[in-house]
Amino acid sequence: MKRKLKQSFFLTLNLLIATSHAQMSVQFVDVTTEAGITFKHVSGASDRKFYLETMGSGAAFFDYDSDGDLDLYIVNGAPLPGFEMDTPPTNVLYQNDGNGGFVEVTKQAGVGDLGYGMGCVAADYDNDGDTDLYVTNFGNNVLYQNNGDGTFRDVTVHAGVGNGEKWSSSCAFVDYNHDGNLDLYVVNYLDYDLTTDRDWFDPRGRRIYSNPQVYAGVPDTLYRNNGDGTFTDVTRQAGIYNKTGKGLGVTCGDYDNDGRIDIYVANDTTPNFLYRNSGDGRFVDIGPFAGAAYNEHGVAEGGMGVDFGDYNNDGSLDIFVTNFSNETNTLYHNTADGALVDFTNIAGLGEVSFLKLAFGTKFFDANNDGALDLFVANGHLYPTESDALEYAQTDQFFLNTGEGDFVDVSEQSGEYFSIRMVGRGASFGDYDNDGDTDIFVVNLNQEGILLRNESGNGHNWLTIKTVGVKSNRDGIGTRVEVVTHSRIQLKEVQAGSSYLSGHDLRLIFGLGTETKAEMVKVTWPSGVVQTLADVEANQLLIITEEISAQAPGH
């Protein structure tokens, strides 16, 4: 009994310390108006209640003009039958002015797609030194090639990545075969057609929305980059042709530390996929065997957003998935022996998420103390009659205590977290280059919100940008380890995660009170390993792949 009381005392003490620390140092401020962002999402909703109009869209932070400042691309919806609007909505591109503000340059840049938009991701797929953009739609997707002069051109047909008339959701650039060219993974949601979305009514005769369980799933699509500006659909030969999926989120990372990038897909009401890279151009779905397809009760949940991250700094990537209301979000702890175990309740993330319907999310170190925290954007699909389930909901910020669990410190982290919105996509990046991670949230039929982080630069930090030579130009898939006196942190460069969104390709490592990294170890997709010693804190470090270096075993 004394031992249990002692453990309880120290747990409570840790939580109090974490909460107190958060009150002093973790603050997000809504600077949307100040930054000049006027975007409002349009779902095209009418009294027809098409299921499509409930899903929202995403955004991406990326440096389209290569000036060192993150710009912002936001995806929008489009009119649906029964909806009227004088001026059709478009996707928008905001250029960062370098002084904390943004200027809309959509028309000049040529990226105002009019399709019913869902997600996006940005990366240099053609290795020419500037960042390109891929947009997913309900209908044909779009690939914009960056011309390098502030404009883009639509090369979808030439590249062969339109993906037909499918309902695509999230997407990711990933060099799955390590040939130095970025391939493209496109998540597809449902076999859905507006013309066959019949009217649905509740027992009282009122029109309601349908749900994903009444539609069949469709396979995701994997496009292999041919290295000449075109792609080949290799879905079947790669082993990912799976009709049972109803995918909404995707994240890529080397979950089993074998040097090959794996792919995790969050599915809505069907088992999630964990595609293990076999190294021969093929993948095997090991989700059920690894423990990442279901929750701890063996139930497939309504997966929305997803991310890889080493939240406990043990050298293995864990997985976080956001889910439907009356389910918890799910944290899969990586045991480093191939298994993923549902640690949701152990980590303190269960009860606090049960009544939320969660979408955009990401692991990131908000206060730069060296431990990955979590942000979650929340909002229901439709108004409900339940007193417990709200349509507009507050978003959540979970502080990592450093002891293997999290604390919901939303109420102490800024006025924004007391405001109810209908949250969907969330993009993460250091748009003001002050050494901490900011957030842009897309809200359904509402204004998007830019949250400036005013806490992380209270600690020391190190931002790393990778430039591949033998590997892909952005270094996507590169594994970076930062060693300080107190800990070893692991992160990988990834293009695409959260919900329908892309993010800053630079990696920000929180160093806490440490003034330098004793060592930075970089393992490139090519296998080349570079190490740097005694790296000073509070700087942007650009690391270019050394082609003269040898991969292990060569």
Tab-separated table of N, CA, C and O in Angstrom, residues 89-134:
chain	number	residue	atom	x	y	z
A	89	PRO	N	-15.355	29.105	-55.135
A	89	PRO	CA	-14.155	29.113	-54.291
A	89	PRO	C	-12.993	28.406	-54.985
A	89	PRO	O	-13.208	27.536	-55.835
A	90	THR	N	-11.786	28.785	-54.656
A	90	THR	CA	-10.599	28.118	-55.194
A	90	THR	C	-9.631	27.822	-54.063
A	90	THR	O	-9.738	28.389	-52.966
A	91	ASN	N	-8.680	26.936	-54.335
A	91	ASN	CA	-7.542	26.802	-53.437
A	91	ASN	C	-6.757	28.099	-53.475
A	91	ASN	O	-6.805	28.844	-54.461
A	92	VAL	N	-6.011	28.393	-52.403
A	92	VAL	CA	-5.282	29.661	-52.354
A	92	VAL	C	-3.831	29.437	-51.935
A	92	VAL	O	-3.517	28.519	-51.173
A	93	LEU	N	-2.950	30.293	-52.454
A	93	LEU	CA	-1.543	30.301	-52.080
A	93	LEU	C	-1.212	31.649	-51.474
A	93	LEU	O	-1.456	32.700	-52.087
A	94	TYR	N	-0.662	31.625	-50.258
A	94	TYR	CA	-0.211	32.832	-49.578
A	94	TYR	C	1.316	32.863	-49.547
A	94	TYR	O	1.951	31.913	-49.088
A	95	GLN	N	1.886	33.956	-50.030
A	95	GLN	CA	3.332	34.149	-49.997
A	95	GLN	C	3.728	34.838	-48.689
A	95	GLN	O	3.136	35.834	-48.294
A	96	ASN	N	4.725	34.276	-48.041
A	96	ASN	CA	5.245	34.838	-46.794
A	96	ASN	C	6.068	36.077	-47.127
A	96	ASN	O	6.988	36.017	-47.943
A	97	ASP	N	5.744	37.217	-46.488
A	97	ASP	CA	6.482	38.452	-46.790
A	97	ASP	C	7.751	38.611	-45.963
A	97	ASP	O	8.468	39.601	-46.107
A	98	GLY	N	8.038	37.641	-45.092
A	98	GLY	CA	9.256	37.695	-44.297
A	98	GLY	C	9.162	38.551	-43.055
A	98	GLY	O	10.109	38.622	-42.264
A	99	ASN	N	8.008	39.193	-42.856
A	99	ASN	CA	7.816	40.067	-41.693
A	99	ASN	C	6.623	39.649	-40.851
A	99	ASN	O	6.030	40.468	-40.160
A	100	GLY	N	6.251	38.388	-40.953
A	100	GLY	CA	5.130	37.888	-40.165
A	100	GLY	C	3.803	37.925	-40.887
A	100	GLY	O	2.786	37.510	-40.337
A	101	GLY	N	3.794	38.431	-42.133
A	101	GLY	CA	2.556	38.539	-42.879
A	101	GLY	C	2.564	37.699	-44.137
A	101	GLY	O	3.598	37.172	-44.563
A	102	PHE	N	1.382	37.586	-44.745
A	102	PHE	CA	1.223	36.813	-45.966
A	102	PHE	C	0.449	37.632	-47.008
A	102	PHE	O	-0.417	38.436	-46.658
A	103	VAL	N	0.758	37.418	-48.263
A	103	VAL	CA	0.081	38.065	-49.375
A	103	VAL	C	-0.428	36.981	-50.319
A	103	VAL	O	0.332	36.082	-50.702
A	104	GLU	N	-1.704	37.045	-50.697
A	104	GLU	CA	-2.236	36.020	-51.581
A	104	GLU	C	-1.701	36.197	-53.002
A	104	GLU	O	-1.770	37.286	-53.577
A	105	VAL	N	-1.171	35.112	-53.570
A	105	VAL	CA	-0.585	35.146	-54.912
A	105	VAL	C	-1.121	34.005	-55.775
A	105	VAL	O	-0.463	33.559	-56.707
A	106	THR	N	-2.323	33.545	-55.465
A	106	THR	CA	-2.877	32.373	-56.132
A	106	THR	C	-2.916	32.529	-57.648
A	106	THR	O	-2.449	31.654	-58.390
A	107	LYS	N	-3.494	33.623	-58.105
A	107	LYS	CA	-3.671	33.820	-59.542
A	107	LYS	C	-2.335	33.939	-60.259
A	107	LYS	O	-2.114	33.328	-61.311
A	108	GLN	N	-1.409	34.736	-59.672
A	108	GLN	CA	-0.095	34.907	-60.293
A	108	GLN	C	0.660	33.586	-60.388
A	108	GLN	O	1.363	33.310	-61.367
A	109	ALA	N	0.524	32.754	-59.340
A	109	ALA	CA	1.259	31.493	-59.285
A	109	ALA	C	0.605	30.409	-60.132
A	109	ALA	O	1.259	29.434	-60.520
A	110	GLY	N	-0.683	30.559	-60.406
A	110	GLY	CA	-1.372	29.585	-61.250
A	110	GLY	C	-1.761	28.306	-60.555
A	110	GLY	O	-1.747	27.234	-61.177
A	111	VAL	N	-2.132	28.397	-59.266
A	111	VAL	CA	-2.458	27.187	-58.511
A	111	VAL	C	-3.870	27.220	-57.921
A	111	VAL	O	-4.165	26.513	-56.966
A	112	GLY	N	-4.764	28.021	-58.522
A	112	GLY	CA	-6.124	28.146	-58.007
A	112	GLY	C	-7.052	27.069	-58.530
A	112	GLY	O	-8.012	27.348	-59.257
A	113	ASP	N	-6.789	25.843	-58.176
A	113	ASP	CA	-7.590	24.721	-58.667
A	113	ASP	C	-9.048	24.891	-58.245
A	113	ASP	O	-9.352	25.262	-57.104
A	114	LEU	N	-9.976	24.603	-59.158
A	114	LEU	CA	-11.403	24.755	-58.909
A	114	LEU	C	-12.089	23.443	-58.556
A	114	LEU	O	-13.305	23.410	-58.382
A	115	GLY	N	-11.338	22.361	-58.458
A	115	GLY	CA	-11.929	21.073	-58.118
A	115	GLY	C	-12.417	21.037	-56.684
A	115	GLY	O	-12.143	21.941	-55.888
A	116	TYR	N	-13.176	19.972	-56.357
A	116	TYR	CA	-13.585	19.818	-54.964
A	116	TYR	C	-12.388	19.271	-54.195
A	116	TYR	O	-12.093	18.074	-54.209
A	117	GLY	N	-11.674	20.160	-53.521
A	117	GLY	CA	-10.380	19.836	-52.945
A	117	GLY	C	-10.449	19.108	-51.620
A	117	GLY	O	-11.356	19.308	-50.812
A	118	MET	N	-9.441	18.277	-51.392
A	118	MET	CA	-9.314	17.547	-50.136
A	118	MET	C	-7.961	17.830	-49.479
A	118	MET	O	-7.876	18.533	-48.496
A	119	GLY	N	-6.877	17.286	-50.066
A	119	GLY	CA	-5.577	17.387	-49.408
A	119	GLY	C	-4.491	17.899	-50.318
A	119	GLY	O	-4.709	18.179	-51.502
A	120	CYS	N	-3.283	18.013	-49.778
A	120	CYS	CA	-2.137	18.463	-50.570
A	120	CYS	C	-0.843	18.073	-49.868
A	120	CYS	O	-0.810	17.809	-48.669
A	121	VAL	N	0.229	18.044	-50.672
A	121	VAL	CA	1.561	17.814	-50.138
A	121	VAL	C	2.544	18.475	-51.090
A	121	VAL	O	2.292	18.567	-52.295
A	122	ALA	N	3.665	18.959	-50.551
A	122	ALA	CA	4.646	19.687	-51.360
A	122	ALA	C	6.028	19.079	-51.177
A	122	ALA	O	6.453	18.805	-50.054
A	123	ALA	N	6.736	18.885	-52.304
A	123	ALA	CA	8.111	18.387	-52.289
A	123	ALA	C	8.683	18.523	-53.697
A	123	ALA	O	7.948	18.712	-54.668
A	124	ASP	N	9.999	18.373	-53.802
A	124	ASP	CA	10.701	18.534	-55.082
A	124	ASP	C	10.766	17.183	-55.791
A	124	ASP	O	11.775	16.492	-55.758
A	125	TYR	N	9.681	16.824	-56.483
A	125	TYR	CA	9.607	15.487	-57.072
A	125	TYR	C	10.552	15.312	-58.259
A	125	TYR	O	10.940	14.197	-58.597
A	126	ASP	N	10.947	16.437	-58.912
A	126	ASP	CA	11.807	16.331	-60.094
A	126	ASP	C	13.255	16.714	-59.821
A	126	ASP	O	14.063	16.838	-60.750
A	127	ASN	N	13.596	16.900	-58.539
A	127	ASN	CA	14.986	17.136	-58.119
A	127	ASN	C	15.658	18.317	-58.835
A	127	ASN	O	16.849	18.294	-59.129
A	128	ASP	N	14.865	19.378	-59.086
A	128	ASP	CA	15.443	20.536	-59.771
A	128	ASP	C	15.691	21.721	-58.845
A	128	ASP	O	16.055	22.802	-59.302
A	129	GLY	N	15.480	21.519	-57.541
A	129	GLY	CA	15.825	22.547	-56.579
A	129	GLY	C	14.686	23.430	-56.127
A	129	GLY	O	14.894	24.304	-55.279
A	130	ASP	N	13.480	23.257	-56.672
A	130	ASP	CA	12.328	24.004	-56.160
A	130	ASP	C	11.198	23.044	-55.829
A	130	ASP	O	11.169	21.900	-56.276
A	131	THR	N	10.251	23.526	-55.028
A	131	THR	CA	9.248	22.647	-54.440
A	131	THR	C	7.974	22.617	-55.266
A	131	THR	O	7.400	23.658	-55.594
A	132	ASP	N	7.537	21.422	-55.585
A	132	ASP	CA	6.340	21.200	-56.383
A	132	ASP	C	5.156	20.891	-55.463
A	132	ASP	O	5.312	20.730	-54.245
A	133	LEU	N	3.970	20.781	-56.046
A	133	LEU	CA	2.751	20.687	-55.241
A	133	LEU	C	1.785	19.682	-55.846
A	133	LEU	O	1.515	19.722	-57.054
A	134	TYR	N	1.267	18.790	-55.007
A	134	TYR	CA	0.261	17.825	-55.442
A	134	TYR	C	-1.011	18.053	-54.645
A	134	TYR	O	-0.975	18.236	-53.416
